[in-house]
């Protein structure tokens, strides 16, 4: 079958199954009998998945945390959507756009484990979190709780609320290697006062990849009457979880990180009892106060990105979330267990599997993080990102499903050499 012709024949908006998706099915069918943990180190299976990506030969990319580019099958579909929207013009925008976007949001809601009237598509985590932080009805002297390990843009946004509305921000510090969940929950609990109106917590800290006990933090905060906003930028389509099980009030994530959607997509979950408490950032037409779509007016946007979310969901569904998580954990353990044994090297991510996913952070004691990242790139052809803040000194290592143990062996060789010098 000619792939291009085949793609042209399939109908618009994900109704058909592209050839490459069918090829993926064949690879998956051959491995269907294998449990996820056994398949996690089956390199012949994962090399087929890797073959579906176009990879730059210049370096080993261990920086998929900012953005994980798409496998070709999603990219091809996305390009088809760009062409089709360009062909349909305002016809698509006036007739189908909103229904399609709602249907896509409903698919995301099903995947995230919440109701479809509790989730809207946004451009990214920054927008999702900002809608809640800015939309809160702040009064002077109100307090908010967060951690210095939270993402910079979120801390900046709370700082804006401090300057604009007189909010008092109470900032805790999460240890890189906590003893247990209680230590973290107690840290947040100690910062809550009778003036606390919102608590923000990362599902997975971007600096180290540490997973926080979100459910326990939410239960504790709720027992004190405080709602919780979760920054899930790195958790969705990476870890298996359900928003309902987290028991949070608000959850923001990006889809261009772990779901491999084209750049510029995220979602915001708002518990349906909390929708009416948030002011929209951009005024929408008059909708009931408990309608989440009150919060999502952004004007005309890149609708082809929203359409491509369906293709990425389909890819994820076929591959299997649990299978993906098992592989990602295998890759993280593959290199961290070796790195933990090298003298002069510090792994800044907890060893306990409940406290990490694919991301790890590693430092070589005698190197500043920026120098380490530079040497890794220039001398060893390994692309990472330096982290030097909030008690974390190292480079962040973020593989994805196309990463091989051979890629990670190159990292271990480089760390060993640098620590010896
Ligand atoms: C924890 C966390 N929150 C928020 C963001 C912002 O994501 P985006 O730029 O997609 O809005 C990031 C980006 O890396 C992040 O790591």
PDB file of C-alpha atoms and ligand atoms in Angstrom, residues 63 65-67 122-129 149-154 201-207 231-235 252-258 263-266 359 396, ligand 1:
ATOM      1  CA  UNK A  63      15.940  15.743  27.170  1.00  0.00           C
ATOM      2  CA  UNK A  65      11.071  16.413  29.413  1.00  0.00           C
ATOM      3  CA  UNK A  66      10.610  19.799  27.772  1.00  0.00           C
ATOM      4  CA  UNK A  67       8.923  18.315  24.732  1.00  0.00           C
ATOM      5  CA  UNK A 122      -5.756  24.382  26.922  1.00  0.00           C
ATOM      6  CA  UNK A 123      -2.466  25.268  25.264  1.00  0.00           C
ATOM      7  CA  UNK A 124      -0.255  23.850  28.029  1.00  0.00           C
ATOM      8  CA  UNK A 125       0.269  23.436  31.786  1.00  0.00           C
ATOM      9  CA  UNK A 126       1.241  27.083  32.156  1.00  0.00           C
ATOM     10  CA  UNK A 127      -2.149  28.171  30.853  1.00  0.00           C
ATOM     11  CA  UNK A 128      -4.045  25.519  32.842  1.00  0.00           C
ATOM     12  CA  UNK A 129      -2.367  26.421  36.129  1.00  0.00           C
ATOM     13  CA  UNK A 149      10.783  22.883  43.771  1.00  0.00           C
ATOM     14  CA  UNK A 150       7.617  23.871  41.868  1.00  0.00           C
ATOM     15  CA  UNK A 151       7.972  25.061  38.289  1.00  0.00           C
ATOM     16  CA  UNK A 152       9.318  28.612  37.977  1.00  0.00           C
ATOM     17  CA  UNK A 153       6.397  29.968  35.939  1.00  0.00           C
ATOM     18  CA  UNK A 154       3.938  28.843  38.620  1.00  0.00           C
ATOM     19  CA  UNK A 201       1.719  20.659  44.522  1.00  0.00           C
ATOM     20  CA  UNK A 202       3.631  18.962  41.722  1.00  0.00           C
ATOM     21  CA  UNK A 203       2.574  15.444  40.795  1.00  0.00           C
ATOM     22  CA  UNK A 204       6.142  14.929  39.547  1.00  0.00           C
ATOM     23  CA  UNK A 205       8.800  17.532  40.356  1.00  0.00           C
ATOM     24  CA  UNK A 206      10.367  18.610  37.068  1.00  0.00           C
ATOM     25  CA  UNK A 207      13.853  19.144  38.548  1.00  0.00           C
ATOM     26  CA  UNK A 231       0.827  20.548  38.482  1.00  0.00           C
ATOM     27  CA  UNK A 232       0.758  17.368  36.425  1.00  0.00           C
ATOM     28  CA  UNK A 233       2.968  18.568  33.561  1.00  0.00           C
ATOM     29  CA  UNK A 234       5.102  15.411  33.744  1.00  0.00           C
ATOM     30  CA  UNK A 235       2.655  12.817  34.974  1.00  0.00           C
ATOM     31  CA  UNK A 252      -3.150  20.989  34.878  1.00  0.00           C
ATOM     32  CA  UNK A 253      -0.958  19.198  32.343  1.00  0.00           C
ATOM     33  CA  UNK A 254       0.713  19.522  28.958  1.00  0.00           C
ATOM     34  CA  UNK A 255       0.089  16.996  26.209  1.00  0.00           C
ATOM     35  CA  UNK A 256       3.221  17.772  24.176  1.00  0.00           C
ATOM     36  CA  UNK A 257       5.402  16.199  26.863  1.00  0.00           C
ATOM     37  CA  UNK A 258       4.402  12.588  27.530  1.00  0.00           C
ATOM     38  CA  UNK A 263       3.407  21.558  20.497  1.00  0.00           C
ATOM     39  CA  UNK A 264       0.735  23.680  22.128  1.00  0.00           C
ATOM     40  CA  UNK A 265      -1.764  21.399  23.867  1.00  0.00           C
ATOM     41  CA  UNK A 266      -2.671  20.714  27.472  1.00  0.00           C
ATOM     42  CA  UNK A 359      12.989  11.082  34.888  1.00  0.00           C
ATOM     43  CA  UNK A 396      18.003  16.036  34.195  1.00  0.00           C
TER      44      UNK A 396
HETATM   45  C1  LIG B   1       6.362  20.880  36.547  1.00  0.00           C
HETATM   46  C2  LIG B   1       6.108  21.713  35.324  1.00  0.00           C
HETATM   47  N1  LIG B   1       5.066  22.531  35.312  1.00  0.00           N
HETATM   48  C3  LIG B   1       4.783  23.291  34.243  1.00  0.00           C
HETATM   49  C4  LIG B   1       5.567  23.263  33.120  1.00  0.00           C
HETATM   50  C5  LIG B   1       5.223  24.152  31.967  1.00  0.00           C
HETATM   51  O1  LIG B   1       4.835  23.385  30.880  1.00  0.00           O
HETATM   52  P1  LIG B   1       4.391  24.154  29.550  1.00  0.00           P
HETATM   53  O2  LIG B   1       5.570  24.956  29.126  1.00  0.00           O
HETATM   54  O3  LIG B   1       4.073  23.052  28.597  1.00  0.00           O
HETATM   55  O4  LIG B   1       3.247  25.008  29.910  1.00  0.00           O
HETATM   56  C6  LIG B   1       6.671  22.436  33.084  1.00  0.00           C
HETATM   57  C7  LIG B   1       7.537  22.393  31.884  1.00  0.00           C
HETATM   58  O5  LIG B   1       8.518  21.702  31.797  1.00  0.00           O
HETATM   59  C8  LIG B   1       6.959  21.633  34.211  1.00  0.00           C
HETATM   60  O6  LIG B   1       8.014  20.821  34.226  1.00  0.00           O
END
